[in-house]
Amino acid sequence: MTGFIQLLVSGVATGCIFGLVGLCFVFIYQSSKVVNFAQGEFVMAGALLGVWFMWSQDLPFWVALPAVAILAGGIGLIMNYGVLAPLRARRAPVFATITGTLAVGMIVTNLTLSRAGPFLLTLDPVFGREPIRVADVAISTQQLLLVIATLVIVLVFWMFLSRTPTGVALRATGHNPTAASLMGVRVSSMIALSVVISTAVSGIAGLLITPITGAQVNMGLPLAMNGFIAGIIGGFGSPFGAVFGGLFIGVASAMFAGYVEPRFTDVAVFGFMLVVLLLRPTGLFAEFER
Amino acid sequence: MSLTGAAKSVPLIAAFVLALSPYWWANGYQLSVATLAMEYVIMGLGLNLIFGHTGRVSFGHSGFFGVGAYTLALTQTEWDLPPLVAVVLALGATALVATAVGIPILRLRGHYLALGTLAFGFVVLSMIGKFSNITGGSDGLRVPTSNLFGLEPRNYIYIGYVVVACLTLYLMSKVASSRFGRALVAIREDEEAARSLGVQVELYVIVAFVASAVLFAAAGVLHAYSFGTLAPELVDLRLNILLLLIVIVGGLGNNYGVALAAVLLAVLPQYLIDFEERETLYYGFALLAILILVPRGLGEASRGLALRVARIVQAREAA
């Protein structure tokens, strides 16, 4: 029984990361119909920037956190005005925007590689290495921080999107850009905003996960894959569906790794996505827009 | 403007002879570049079927190359099967995987399909890595090959490449002008209209998907025999992106255009200096440049140009 709960705990923790990545990239998609194929690289950038801030520069966590968010958001801003906006202006087909973001991912990876090197770097957990023990089950403080942070982020997102004028404007932009602009919404600014928020949150996620999984230049792709699958399972219409999808994948793959075979987890997650697509092509929660 | 009768086969025969020509003038290195070109032709034509004709993007087809290549390699290393059986097994396995993956995944469209197929490619890559005890992981897998008539595999397999490439080109041209091919284009242009005309959309799309996957597997099989070693880098996303670019540059649906673009994009990079670790960086920037400058591909751009020239000529003649 304790084994099961232990698996559940680690599953929920990884699920939170997948959920956050999924949330970020469904969020961009909702506002601008752009899929950011470089989302994983932003997580990686946040992680390695975090290492730089906290390890080399000896900054405390509470300073590194906003710093990482600002820098990751900044890179996102560059991507938006350097790649996404020009492609949108030229009415580029789907393929072009996809490959454009992939190219950005390659560039970010290469630049980070030349600065940070290929090795796995790590950080100490923010609240110390001593795990919390609840009846034979060990929960690391970082895992707890991660889960709480995810809850906070989801809550903030929800409040922002439903209660603030800007948030509503963002949703309108995604739903119907023409109508939104007729109502006085600056579509291009909204898109830029959604990109910046999404990349900043990804960076934060990277910083949070580093004490658990370490930070490495090639960590982006597996995270992005799981985040994407979380988004597909949850249904692209809903960022919160993506969070749920992420938790689902996290727990399912932890259980699979623990009880069946660790090496098959990627296939299992992919297979699970296929099953969901067969049964509910729109994802578990929301409507696909075709 | 189409050719009639015997004239139709001229481009194909010319292509065949041209492709075989390296035997006369190429050294070892040039032959391997030519081999790469043939590989790109086969895979490019395959991707053209599902992406160019049918309009369904796939970022994971390089995974099928891997499935074909590694299955073949395993039949030779783990079980000692005769080559013909091995090839059939590799192609068949790929067809099976393509069907199993294709049926659910082709329900997605656009970005979602891109993601789903990307995930597939990633899964293949991940499997190769995780099961390194049989796949050799990042160390690579050696395929036992033997010399034939004193020729190295790289030499005599090249004939096989040329034959398969030209055969594929021929078959794809036949498909393009067939009812099936035209139905695919109809699906790409307006799926609902095609459906209302009685086209079995789902079936045709799956068939195109599986057929293209098998072509990729064929390229993989040839690669395994020809080069003798397999490594996970072969299943890289970058290969897939390059092939998508080839299809776009060649002109979506234009088989001969794609074949030409494949040869060009295999040969041209060899003239560029090896940048080593900065390679990905420059590759990324080059991609962005191409995308921003010509987002609809050179095919569209040159077609636009040709149209403008034609209009100018017409105006001159009318005056």
PDB file of C-alpha atoms in Angstrom, chain A residues 25 29 33-35 37 82-83 86-87 90-104 106-108 110-111 113-114 221-222 225-226 228-229 232 236-237 261-267 270 273-275 277-281 287-290, chain B residues 51 57 59 100-105 107-123 125-127 130-133 191-192 195 237-238 240-241 244-245 248 276-285 287-288 291-296:
ATOM      1  CA  PHE A  25       0.894  25.610 -24.542  1.00  0.00           C
ATOM      2  CA  TYR A  29      -2.943  27.913 -28.754  1.00  0.00           C
ATOM      3  CA  LYS A  33      -3.963  29.321 -32.772  1.00  0.00           C
ATOM      4  CA  VAL A  34      -0.225  28.813 -32.672  1.00  0.00           C
ATOM      5  CA  VAL A  35       1.250  25.631 -31.297  1.00  0.00           C
ATOM      6  CA  PHE A  37       6.683  23.457 -30.500  1.00  0.00           C
ATOM      7  CA  GLY A  82      10.752  37.855 -34.505  1.00  0.00           C
ATOM      8  CA  VAL A  83       9.009  34.767 -35.789  1.00  0.00           C
ATOM      9  CA  PRO A  86       6.067  38.000 -39.384  1.00  0.00           C
ATOM     10  CA  LEU A  87       4.665  34.589 -40.252  1.00  0.00           C
ATOM     11  CA  ARG A  90       2.446  36.640 -44.445  1.00  0.00           C
ATOM     12  CA  ARG A  91      -0.503  34.335 -43.838  1.00  0.00           C
ATOM     13  CA  ALA A  92       1.863  31.431 -43.561  1.00  0.00           C
ATOM     14  CA  PRO A  93       0.382  27.923 -43.641  1.00  0.00           C
ATOM     15  CA  VAL A  94       0.242  25.747 -40.555  1.00  0.00           C
ATOM     16  CA  PHE A  95       3.440  23.967 -41.425  1.00  0.00           C
ATOM     17  CA  ALA A  96       5.460  27.175 -41.502  1.00  0.00           C
ATOM     18  CA  THR A  97       4.516  28.325 -38.001  1.00  0.00           C
ATOM     19  CA  ILE A  98       5.121  24.862 -36.607  1.00  0.00           C
ATOM     20  CA  THR A  99       8.543  24.641 -38.162  1.00  0.00           C
ATOM     21  CA  GLY A 100       9.247  28.222 -37.128  1.00  0.00           C
ATOM     22  CA  THR A 101       8.739  27.441 -33.468  1.00  0.00           C
ATOM     23  CA  LEU A 102      10.741  24.244 -33.873  1.00  0.00           C
ATOM     24  CA  ALA A 103      13.554  26.295 -35.332  1.00  0.00           C
ATOM     25  CA  VAL A 104      13.403  28.635 -32.330  1.00  0.00           C
ATOM     26  CA  MET A 106      16.769  24.443 -31.982  1.00  0.00           C
ATOM     27  CA  ILE A 107      18.337  27.868 -31.650  1.00  0.00           C
ATOM     28  CA  VAL A 108      17.594  28.111 -27.924  1.00  0.00           C
ATOM     29  CA  ASN A 110      22.151  25.329 -29.291  1.00  0.00           C
ATOM     30  CA  LEU A 111      22.798  28.640 -27.555  1.00  0.00           C
ATOM     31  CA  LEU A 113      24.439  24.180 -25.010  1.00  0.00           C
ATOM     32  CA  SER A 114      27.333  26.446 -25.792  1.00  0.00           C
ATOM     33  CA  LEU A 221      11.654  17.382 -25.697  1.00  0.00           C
ATOM     34  CA  PRO A 222      10.346  14.672 -23.342  1.00  0.00           C
ATOM     35  CA  MET A 225       5.901  15.621 -25.593  1.00  0.00           C
ATOM     36  CA  ASN A 226       4.155  14.773 -22.360  1.00  0.00           C
ATOM     37  CA  PHE A 228       1.425  18.092 -25.638  1.00  0.00           C
ATOM     38  CA  ILE A 229      -0.142  14.729 -24.978  1.00  0.00           C
ATOM     39  CA  ILE A 232      -4.516  16.498 -26.435  1.00  0.00           C
ATOM     40  CA  PHE A 236      -7.364  21.762 -26.476  1.00  0.00           C
ATOM     41  CA  GLY A 237     -10.284  23.974 -25.680  1.00  0.00           C
ATOM     42  CA  GLU A 261       7.847  -1.905 -17.042  1.00  0.00           C
ATOM     43  CA  PRO A 262       9.661   1.432 -16.706  1.00  0.00           C
ATOM     44  CA  ARG A 263      11.101   1.397 -20.185  1.00  0.00           C
ATOM     45  CA  PHE A 264       7.718   1.311 -21.834  1.00  0.00           C
ATOM     46  CA  THR A 265       6.300   4.444 -20.215  1.00  0.00           C
ATOM     47  CA  ASP A 266       6.664   6.644 -23.294  1.00  0.00           C
ATOM     48  CA  VAL A 267       4.905   4.090 -25.437  1.00  0.00           C
ATOM     49  CA  PHE A 270       1.415   7.566 -26.406  1.00  0.00           C
ATOM     50  CA  MET A 273      -3.372   9.162 -26.112  1.00  0.00           C
ATOM     51  CA  LEU A 274      -4.352   6.972 -29.066  1.00  0.00           C
ATOM     52  CA  VAL A 275      -7.024   5.276 -26.978  1.00  0.00           C
ATOM     53  CA  LEU A 277      -8.479   9.786 -29.429  1.00  0.00           C
ATOM     54  CA  LEU A 278     -10.336   6.687 -30.508  1.00  0.00           C
ATOM     55  CA  LEU A 279     -12.961   7.029 -27.821  1.00  0.00           C
ATOM     56  CA  ARG A 280     -13.276  10.791 -27.571  1.00  0.00           C
ATOM     57  CA  PRO A 281     -11.605  12.562 -30.455  1.00  0.00           C
ATOM     58  CA  GLU A 287     -14.439  20.870 -27.852  1.00  0.00           C
ATOM     59  CA  PHE A 288     -11.807  20.732 -30.565  1.00  0.00           C
ATOM     60  CA  GLU A 289     -12.102  23.465 -33.054  1.00  0.00           C
ATOM     61  CA  ARG A 290     -11.618  22.074 -36.524  1.00  0.00           C
TER      62      ARG A 290
ATOM     63  CA  PHE B  51       1.271  15.508 -47.129  1.00  0.00           C
ATOM     64  CA  VAL B  57       1.053  16.844 -42.202  1.00  0.00           C
ATOM     65  CA  PHE B  59       6.171  15.103 -38.231  1.00  0.00           C
ATOM     66  CA  ALA B 100      -2.479   0.922 -35.658  1.00  0.00           C
ATOM     67  CA  VAL B 101      -1.155   4.433 -35.163  1.00  0.00           C
ATOM     68  CA  GLY B 102      -2.847   5.948 -38.179  1.00  0.00           C
ATOM     69  CA  ILE B 103      -6.448   5.055 -37.465  1.00  0.00           C
ATOM     70  CA  PRO B 104      -6.743   7.064 -34.253  1.00  0.00           C
ATOM     71  CA  ILE B 105      -4.206   9.729 -35.076  1.00  0.00           C
ATOM     72  CA  ARG B 107      -8.738  11.895 -36.677  1.00  0.00           C
ATOM     73  CA  LEU B 108      -6.681  14.889 -35.699  1.00  0.00           C
ATOM     74  CA  ARG B 109      -6.155  17.824 -37.966  1.00  0.00           C
ATOM     75  CA  GLY B 110      -3.616  20.539 -38.498  1.00  0.00           C
ATOM     76  CA  HIS B 111      -1.580  21.334 -35.420  1.00  0.00           C
ATOM     77  CA  TYR B 112      -2.988  18.450 -33.429  1.00  0.00           C
ATOM     78  CA  LEU B 113      -2.000  15.992 -36.130  1.00  0.00           C
ATOM     79  CA  ALA B 114       1.443  17.531 -36.240  1.00  0.00           C
ATOM     80  CA  LEU B 115       1.760  17.006 -32.507  1.00  0.00           C
ATOM     81  CA  GLY B 116       0.417  13.500 -32.553  1.00  0.00           C
ATOM     82  CA  THR B 117       2.776  12.424 -35.299  1.00  0.00           C
ATOM     83  CA  LEU B 118       5.625  14.226 -33.568  1.00  0.00           C
ATOM     84  CA  ALA B 119       4.849  12.216 -30.467  1.00  0.00           C
ATOM     85  CA  PHE B 120       5.024   9.042 -32.528  1.00  0.00           C
ATOM     86  CA  GLY B 121       8.450   9.918 -33.869  1.00  0.00           C
ATOM     87  CA  PHE B 122       9.553  10.671 -30.347  1.00  0.00           C
ATOM     88  CA  VAL B 123       8.249   7.341 -29.090  1.00  0.00           C
ATOM     89  CA  LEU B 125      13.351   7.366 -30.826  1.00  0.00           C
ATOM     90  CA  SER B 126      12.736   6.706 -27.165  1.00  0.00           C
ATOM     91  CA  MET B 127      12.201   2.995 -27.745  1.00  0.00           C
ATOM     92  CA  LYS B 130      15.473   2.445 -23.950  1.00  0.00           C
ATOM     93  CA  PHE B 131      15.902  -0.986 -25.426  1.00  0.00           C
ATOM     94  CA  SER B 132      19.549  -0.474 -26.151  1.00  0.00           C
ATOM     95  CA  ASN B 133      20.329  -4.050 -25.283  1.00  0.00           C
ATOM     96  CA  GLU B 191     -12.960  17.238 -47.242  1.00  0.00           C
ATOM     97  CA  GLU B 192     -16.687  17.713 -46.876  1.00  0.00           C
ATOM     98  CA  ARG B 195     -17.258  13.157 -48.826  1.00  0.00           C
ATOM     99  CA  LEU B 237      13.049  15.097 -36.242  1.00  0.00           C
ATOM    100  CA  ARG B 238      15.353  17.102 -38.475  1.00  0.00           C
ATOM    101  CA  ASN B 240      11.388  14.785 -41.099  1.00  0.00           C
ATOM    102  CA  ILE B 241      11.488  18.561 -41.285  1.00  0.00           C
ATOM    103  CA  LEU B 244       8.573  18.262 -45.394  1.00  0.00           C
ATOM    104  CA  LEU B 245      10.590  21.117 -46.843  1.00  0.00           C
ATOM    105  CA  ILE B 248       6.958  21.982 -50.197  1.00  0.00           C
ATOM    106  CA  GLU B 276      30.063  21.214 -36.342  1.00  0.00           C
ATOM    107  CA  GLU B 277      28.486  22.260 -33.084  1.00  0.00           C
ATOM    108  CA  ARG B 278      27.062  25.456 -34.497  1.00  0.00           C
ATOM    109  CA  GLU B 279      25.335  23.417 -37.179  1.00  0.00           C
ATOM    110  CA  THR B 280      21.994  23.294 -35.374  1.00  0.00           C
ATOM    111  CA  LEU B 281      22.127  27.008 -34.753  1.00  0.00           C
ATOM    112  CA  TYR B 282      22.672  27.884 -38.402  1.00  0.00           C
ATOM    113  CA  TYR B 283      20.189  25.246 -39.461  1.00  0.00           C
ATOM    114  CA  GLY B 284      17.593  26.850 -37.211  1.00  0.00           C
ATOM    115  CA  PHE B 285      18.271  30.310 -38.607  1.00  0.00           C
ATOM    116  CA  LEU B 287      14.886  27.397 -41.559  1.00  0.00           C
ATOM    117  CA  LEU B 288      13.471  30.630 -40.178  1.00  0.00           C
ATOM    118  CA  LEU B 291       9.923  30.191 -43.767  1.00  0.00           C
ATOM    119  CA  ILE B 292       9.649  33.932 -43.428  1.00  0.00           C
ATOM    120  CA  LEU B 293      10.773  34.740 -46.929  1.00  0.00           C
ATOM    121  CA  VAL B 294       8.884  32.033 -48.758  1.00  0.00           C
ATOM    122  CA  PRO B 295       6.239  30.655 -46.420  1.00  0.00           C
ATOM    123  CA  ARG B 296       4.307  28.998 -49.171  1.00  0.00           C
TER     124      ARG B 296
END
